[in-house]
PDB file of C-alpha atoms in Angstrom:
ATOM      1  CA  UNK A   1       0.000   0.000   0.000  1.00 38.00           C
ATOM      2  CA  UNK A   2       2.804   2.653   1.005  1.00 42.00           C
ATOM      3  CA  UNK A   3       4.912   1.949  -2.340  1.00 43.00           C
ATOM      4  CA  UNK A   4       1.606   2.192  -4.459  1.00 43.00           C
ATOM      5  CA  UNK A   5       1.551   6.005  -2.634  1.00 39.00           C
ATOM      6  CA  UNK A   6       5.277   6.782  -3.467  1.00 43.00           C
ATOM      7  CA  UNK A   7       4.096   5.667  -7.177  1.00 44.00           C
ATOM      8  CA  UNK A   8       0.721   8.053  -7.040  1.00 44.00           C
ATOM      9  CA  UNK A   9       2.223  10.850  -5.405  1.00 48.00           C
ATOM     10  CA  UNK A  10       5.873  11.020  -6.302  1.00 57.00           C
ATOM     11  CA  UNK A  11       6.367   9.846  -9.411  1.00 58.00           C
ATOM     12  CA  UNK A  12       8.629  12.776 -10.298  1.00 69.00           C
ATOM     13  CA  UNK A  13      11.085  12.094  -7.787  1.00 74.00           C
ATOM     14  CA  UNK A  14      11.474   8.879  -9.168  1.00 73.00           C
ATOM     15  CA  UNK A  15      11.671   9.570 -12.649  1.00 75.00           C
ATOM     16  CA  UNK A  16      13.974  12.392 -11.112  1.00 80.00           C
ATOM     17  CA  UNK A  17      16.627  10.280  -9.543  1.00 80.00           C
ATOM     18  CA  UNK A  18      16.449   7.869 -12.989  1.00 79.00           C
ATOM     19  CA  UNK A  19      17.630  10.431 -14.953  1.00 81.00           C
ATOM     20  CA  UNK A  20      19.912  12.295 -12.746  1.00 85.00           C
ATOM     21  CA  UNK A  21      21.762   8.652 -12.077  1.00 84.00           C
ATOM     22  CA  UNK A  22      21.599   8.035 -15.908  1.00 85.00           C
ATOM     23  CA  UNK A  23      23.731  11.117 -17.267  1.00 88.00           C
ATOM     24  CA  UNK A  24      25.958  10.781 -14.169  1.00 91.00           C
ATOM     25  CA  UNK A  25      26.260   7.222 -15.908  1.00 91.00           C
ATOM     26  CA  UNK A  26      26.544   9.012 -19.602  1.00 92.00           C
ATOM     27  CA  UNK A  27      29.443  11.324 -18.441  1.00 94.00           C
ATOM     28  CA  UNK A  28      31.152   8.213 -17.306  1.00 94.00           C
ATOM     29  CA  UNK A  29      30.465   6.912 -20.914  1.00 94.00           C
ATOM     30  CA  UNK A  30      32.232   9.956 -22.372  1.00 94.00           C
ATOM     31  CA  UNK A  31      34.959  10.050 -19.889  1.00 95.00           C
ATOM     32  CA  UNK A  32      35.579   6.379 -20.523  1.00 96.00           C
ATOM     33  CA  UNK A  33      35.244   7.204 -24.793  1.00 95.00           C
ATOM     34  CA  UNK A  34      38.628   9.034 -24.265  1.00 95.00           C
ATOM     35  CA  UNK A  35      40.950   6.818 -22.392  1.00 96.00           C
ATOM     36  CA  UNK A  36      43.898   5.925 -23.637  1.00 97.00           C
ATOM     37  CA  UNK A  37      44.891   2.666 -24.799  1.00 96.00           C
ATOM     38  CA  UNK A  38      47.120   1.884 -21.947  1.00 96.00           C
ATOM     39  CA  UNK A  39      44.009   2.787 -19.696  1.00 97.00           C
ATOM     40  CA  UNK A  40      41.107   1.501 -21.492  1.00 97.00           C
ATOM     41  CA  UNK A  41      40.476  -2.204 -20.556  1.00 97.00           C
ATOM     42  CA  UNK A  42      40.692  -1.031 -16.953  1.00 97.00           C
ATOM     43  CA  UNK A  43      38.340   2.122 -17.271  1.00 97.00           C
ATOM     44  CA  UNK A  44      35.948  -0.430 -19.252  1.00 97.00           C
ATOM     45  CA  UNK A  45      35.762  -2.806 -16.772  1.00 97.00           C
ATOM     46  CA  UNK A  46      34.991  -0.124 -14.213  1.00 97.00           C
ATOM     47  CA  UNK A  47      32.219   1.143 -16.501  1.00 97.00           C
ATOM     48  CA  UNK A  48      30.620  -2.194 -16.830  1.00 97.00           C
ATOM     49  CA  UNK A  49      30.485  -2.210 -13.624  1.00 96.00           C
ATOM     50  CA  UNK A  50      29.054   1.682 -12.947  1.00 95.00           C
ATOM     51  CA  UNK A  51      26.393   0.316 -15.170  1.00 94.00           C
ATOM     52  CA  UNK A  52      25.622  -2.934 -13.025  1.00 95.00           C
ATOM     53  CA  UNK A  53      25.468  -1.065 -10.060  1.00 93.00           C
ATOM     54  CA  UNK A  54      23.050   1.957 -11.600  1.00 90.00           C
ATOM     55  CA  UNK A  55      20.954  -0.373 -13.080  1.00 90.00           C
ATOM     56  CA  UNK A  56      20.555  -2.204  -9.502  1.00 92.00           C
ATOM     57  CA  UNK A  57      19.941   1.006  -8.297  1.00 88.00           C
ATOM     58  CA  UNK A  58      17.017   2.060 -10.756  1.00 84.00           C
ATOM     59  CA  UNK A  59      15.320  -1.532  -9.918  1.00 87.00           C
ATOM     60  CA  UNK A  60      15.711  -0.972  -6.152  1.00 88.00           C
ATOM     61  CA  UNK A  61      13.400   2.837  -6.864  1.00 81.00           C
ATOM     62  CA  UNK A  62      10.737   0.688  -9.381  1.00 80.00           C
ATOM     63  CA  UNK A  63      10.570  -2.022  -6.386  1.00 85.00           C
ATOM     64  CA  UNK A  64      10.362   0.440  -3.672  1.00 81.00           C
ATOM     65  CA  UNK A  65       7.637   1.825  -5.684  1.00 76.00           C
ATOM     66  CA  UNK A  66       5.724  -1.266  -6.403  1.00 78.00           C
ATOM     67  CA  UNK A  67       5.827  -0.682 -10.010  1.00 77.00           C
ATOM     68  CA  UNK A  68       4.300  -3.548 -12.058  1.00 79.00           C
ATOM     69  CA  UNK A  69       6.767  -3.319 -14.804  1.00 79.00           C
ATOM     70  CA  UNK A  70       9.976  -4.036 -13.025  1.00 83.00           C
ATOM     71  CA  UNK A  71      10.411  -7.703 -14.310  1.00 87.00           C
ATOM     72  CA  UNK A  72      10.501  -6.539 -17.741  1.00 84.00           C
ATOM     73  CA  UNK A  73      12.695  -3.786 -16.931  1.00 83.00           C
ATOM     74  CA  UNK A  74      14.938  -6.757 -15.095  1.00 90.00           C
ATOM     75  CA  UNK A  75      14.692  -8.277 -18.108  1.00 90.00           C
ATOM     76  CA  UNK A  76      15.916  -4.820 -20.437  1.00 87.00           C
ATOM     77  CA  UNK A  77      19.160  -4.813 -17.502  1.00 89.00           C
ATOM     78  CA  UNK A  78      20.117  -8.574 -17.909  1.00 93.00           C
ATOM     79  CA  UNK A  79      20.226  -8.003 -22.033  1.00 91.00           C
ATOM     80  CA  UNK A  80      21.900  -5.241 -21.895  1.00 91.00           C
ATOM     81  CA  UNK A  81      24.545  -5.904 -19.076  1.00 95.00           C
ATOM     82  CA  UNK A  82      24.787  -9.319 -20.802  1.00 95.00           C
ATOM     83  CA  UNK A  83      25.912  -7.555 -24.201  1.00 94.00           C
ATOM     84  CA  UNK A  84      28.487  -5.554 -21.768  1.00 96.00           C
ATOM     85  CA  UNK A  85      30.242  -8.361 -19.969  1.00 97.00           C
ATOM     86  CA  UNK A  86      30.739 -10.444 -23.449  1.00 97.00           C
ATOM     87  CA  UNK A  87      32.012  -7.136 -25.037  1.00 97.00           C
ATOM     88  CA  UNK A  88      34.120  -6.882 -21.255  1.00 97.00           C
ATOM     89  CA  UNK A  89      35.959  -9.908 -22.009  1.00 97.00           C
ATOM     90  CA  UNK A  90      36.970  -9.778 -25.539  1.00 97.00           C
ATOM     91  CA  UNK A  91      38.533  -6.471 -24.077  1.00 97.00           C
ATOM     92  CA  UNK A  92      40.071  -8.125 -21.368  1.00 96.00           C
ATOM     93  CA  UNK A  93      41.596 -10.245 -24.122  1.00 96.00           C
ATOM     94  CA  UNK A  94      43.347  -7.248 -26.033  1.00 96.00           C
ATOM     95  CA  UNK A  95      40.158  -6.551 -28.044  1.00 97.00           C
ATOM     96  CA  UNK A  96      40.284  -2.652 -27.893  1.00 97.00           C
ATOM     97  CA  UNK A  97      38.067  -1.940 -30.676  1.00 96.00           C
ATOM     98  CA  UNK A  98      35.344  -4.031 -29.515  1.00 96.00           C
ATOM     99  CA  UNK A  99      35.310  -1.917 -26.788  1.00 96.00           C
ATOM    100  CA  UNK A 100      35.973   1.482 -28.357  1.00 96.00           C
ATOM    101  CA  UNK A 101      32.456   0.329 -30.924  1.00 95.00           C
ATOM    102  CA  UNK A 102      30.743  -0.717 -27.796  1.00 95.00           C
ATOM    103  CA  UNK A 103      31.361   2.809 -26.976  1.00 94.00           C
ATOM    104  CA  UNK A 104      30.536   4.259 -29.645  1.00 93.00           C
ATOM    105  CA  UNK A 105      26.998   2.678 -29.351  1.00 93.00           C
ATOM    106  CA  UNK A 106      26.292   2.795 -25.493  1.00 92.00           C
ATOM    107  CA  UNK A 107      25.062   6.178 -25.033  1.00 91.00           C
ATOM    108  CA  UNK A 108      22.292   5.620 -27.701  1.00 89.00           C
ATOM    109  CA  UNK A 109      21.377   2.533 -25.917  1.00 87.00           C
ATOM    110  CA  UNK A 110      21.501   3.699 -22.815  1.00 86.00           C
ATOM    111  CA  UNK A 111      19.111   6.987 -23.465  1.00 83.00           C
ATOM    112  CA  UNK A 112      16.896   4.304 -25.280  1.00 82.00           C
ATOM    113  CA  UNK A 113      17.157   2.092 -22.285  1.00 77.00           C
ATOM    114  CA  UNK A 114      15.908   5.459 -20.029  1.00 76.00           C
ATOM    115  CA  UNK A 115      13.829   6.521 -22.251  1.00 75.00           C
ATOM    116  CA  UNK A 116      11.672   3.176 -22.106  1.00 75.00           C
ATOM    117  CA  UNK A 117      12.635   2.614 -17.681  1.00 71.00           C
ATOM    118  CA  UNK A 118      10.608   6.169 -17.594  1.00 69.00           C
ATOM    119  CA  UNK A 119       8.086   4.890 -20.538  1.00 71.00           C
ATOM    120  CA  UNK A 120       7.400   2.117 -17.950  1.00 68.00           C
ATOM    121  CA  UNK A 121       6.911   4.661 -15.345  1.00 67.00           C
ATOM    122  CA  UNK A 122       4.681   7.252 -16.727  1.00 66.00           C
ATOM    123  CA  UNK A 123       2.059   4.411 -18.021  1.00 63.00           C
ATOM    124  CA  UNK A 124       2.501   1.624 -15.353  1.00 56.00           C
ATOM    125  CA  UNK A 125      -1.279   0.313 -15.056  1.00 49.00           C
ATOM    126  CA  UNK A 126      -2.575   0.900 -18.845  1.00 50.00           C
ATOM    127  CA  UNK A 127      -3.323  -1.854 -21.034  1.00 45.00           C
ATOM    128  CA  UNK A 128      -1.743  -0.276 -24.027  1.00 45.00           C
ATOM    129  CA  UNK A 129       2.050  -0.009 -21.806  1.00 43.00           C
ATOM    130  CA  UNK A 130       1.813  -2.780 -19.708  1.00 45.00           C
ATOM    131  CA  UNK A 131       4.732  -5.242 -19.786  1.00 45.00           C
ATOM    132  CA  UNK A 132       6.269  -3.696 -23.254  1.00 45.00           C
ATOM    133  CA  UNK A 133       9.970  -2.984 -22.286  1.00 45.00           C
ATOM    134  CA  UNK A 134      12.959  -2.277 -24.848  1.00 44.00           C
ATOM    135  CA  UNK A 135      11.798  -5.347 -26.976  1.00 45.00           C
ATOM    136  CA  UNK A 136       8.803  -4.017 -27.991  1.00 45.00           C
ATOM    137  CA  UNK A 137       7.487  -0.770 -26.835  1.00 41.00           C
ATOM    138  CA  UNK A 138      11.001   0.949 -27.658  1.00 43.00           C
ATOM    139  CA  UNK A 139      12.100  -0.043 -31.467  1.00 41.00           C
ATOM    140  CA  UNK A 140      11.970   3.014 -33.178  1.00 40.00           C
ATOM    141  CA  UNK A 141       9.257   2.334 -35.969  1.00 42.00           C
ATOM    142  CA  UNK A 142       7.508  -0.386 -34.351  1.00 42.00           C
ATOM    143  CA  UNK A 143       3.950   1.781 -33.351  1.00 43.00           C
ATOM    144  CA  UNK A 144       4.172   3.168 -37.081  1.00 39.00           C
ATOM    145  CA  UNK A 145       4.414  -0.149 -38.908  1.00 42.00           C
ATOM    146  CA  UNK A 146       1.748  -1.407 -36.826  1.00 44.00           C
ATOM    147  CA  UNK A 147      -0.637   1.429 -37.761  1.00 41.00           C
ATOM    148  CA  UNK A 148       0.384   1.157 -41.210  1.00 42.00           C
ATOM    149  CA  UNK A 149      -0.739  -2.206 -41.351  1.00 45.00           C
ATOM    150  CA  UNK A 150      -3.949  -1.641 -39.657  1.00 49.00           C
ATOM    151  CA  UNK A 151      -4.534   1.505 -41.653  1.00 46.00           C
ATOM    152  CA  UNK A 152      -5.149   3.640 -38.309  1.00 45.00           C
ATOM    153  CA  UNK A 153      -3.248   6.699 -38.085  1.00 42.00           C
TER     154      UNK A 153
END
């Protein structure tokens, strides 16, 4: 009863703390971008990790919130953080550009990944945005081929 409150009457601070944590995360991202060779398995390890631990973070909010859609976004963190730790230990084995095109990608992904964590948020009880995480809700196009075919605009 107390979370479903925190959900109904501070959502913001929520969906505050989400995005404050997330470009804390993206400036680590950028700061990580420009290491040097010498530097960059370590700094990417350390990253991977930053990312483990803000993810864990953002579930402990949705759970302390009783939000409904925190297995799928569980679900979003494991793919994602799975992708990370294989890219982790080709770079481990002296795979730099693996990591430098992980990096090159991760800050798209990862303001896709918020983008759909605060999706999740702002519609947690409608039919429409129940359950849809990164996999569906979130692919850029889906909602407009779907109209398409149905002929709806």
């Amino acid at each position: 009863m107390t979370s479903a409150l925190i959900m109904i009457r501070r959502p913001h601070s929520i969906v505050r703390a989400m995005t404050l944590a997330r470009n804390r995360l993206l400036a680590r991202v950028r700061d990580t971008a420009y290491e040097p060779d010498e530097h960059f398995p370590g700094a990417f390890m350390d990253l991977v990790d930053a990312v483990e631990c803000a993810f864990r973070n953002e579930e402990t909010l949705m759970e302390s919130a009783g939000h409904p859609a925190l297995r799928n976004q569980r679900q979003d963190n494991a793919s994602l953080l799975s992708a990370l730790h294989h890219a982790a230990s080709q770079v481990e084995g002296g795979k730099l550009t693996v990591g430098r095109e992980v990096m090159t990608a991760l800050p798209d992904l990862l303001s896709l990944h918020r983008f759909c964590a605060l999706h999740m948020l702002a519609y947690p009880m409608t039919g429409a945005h129940a359950g849809f995480g990164i996999r569906k809700a979130c692919v850029p196009g889906r909602a407009g081929a779907r109209r398409a075919r149905e002929g709806t605009r």
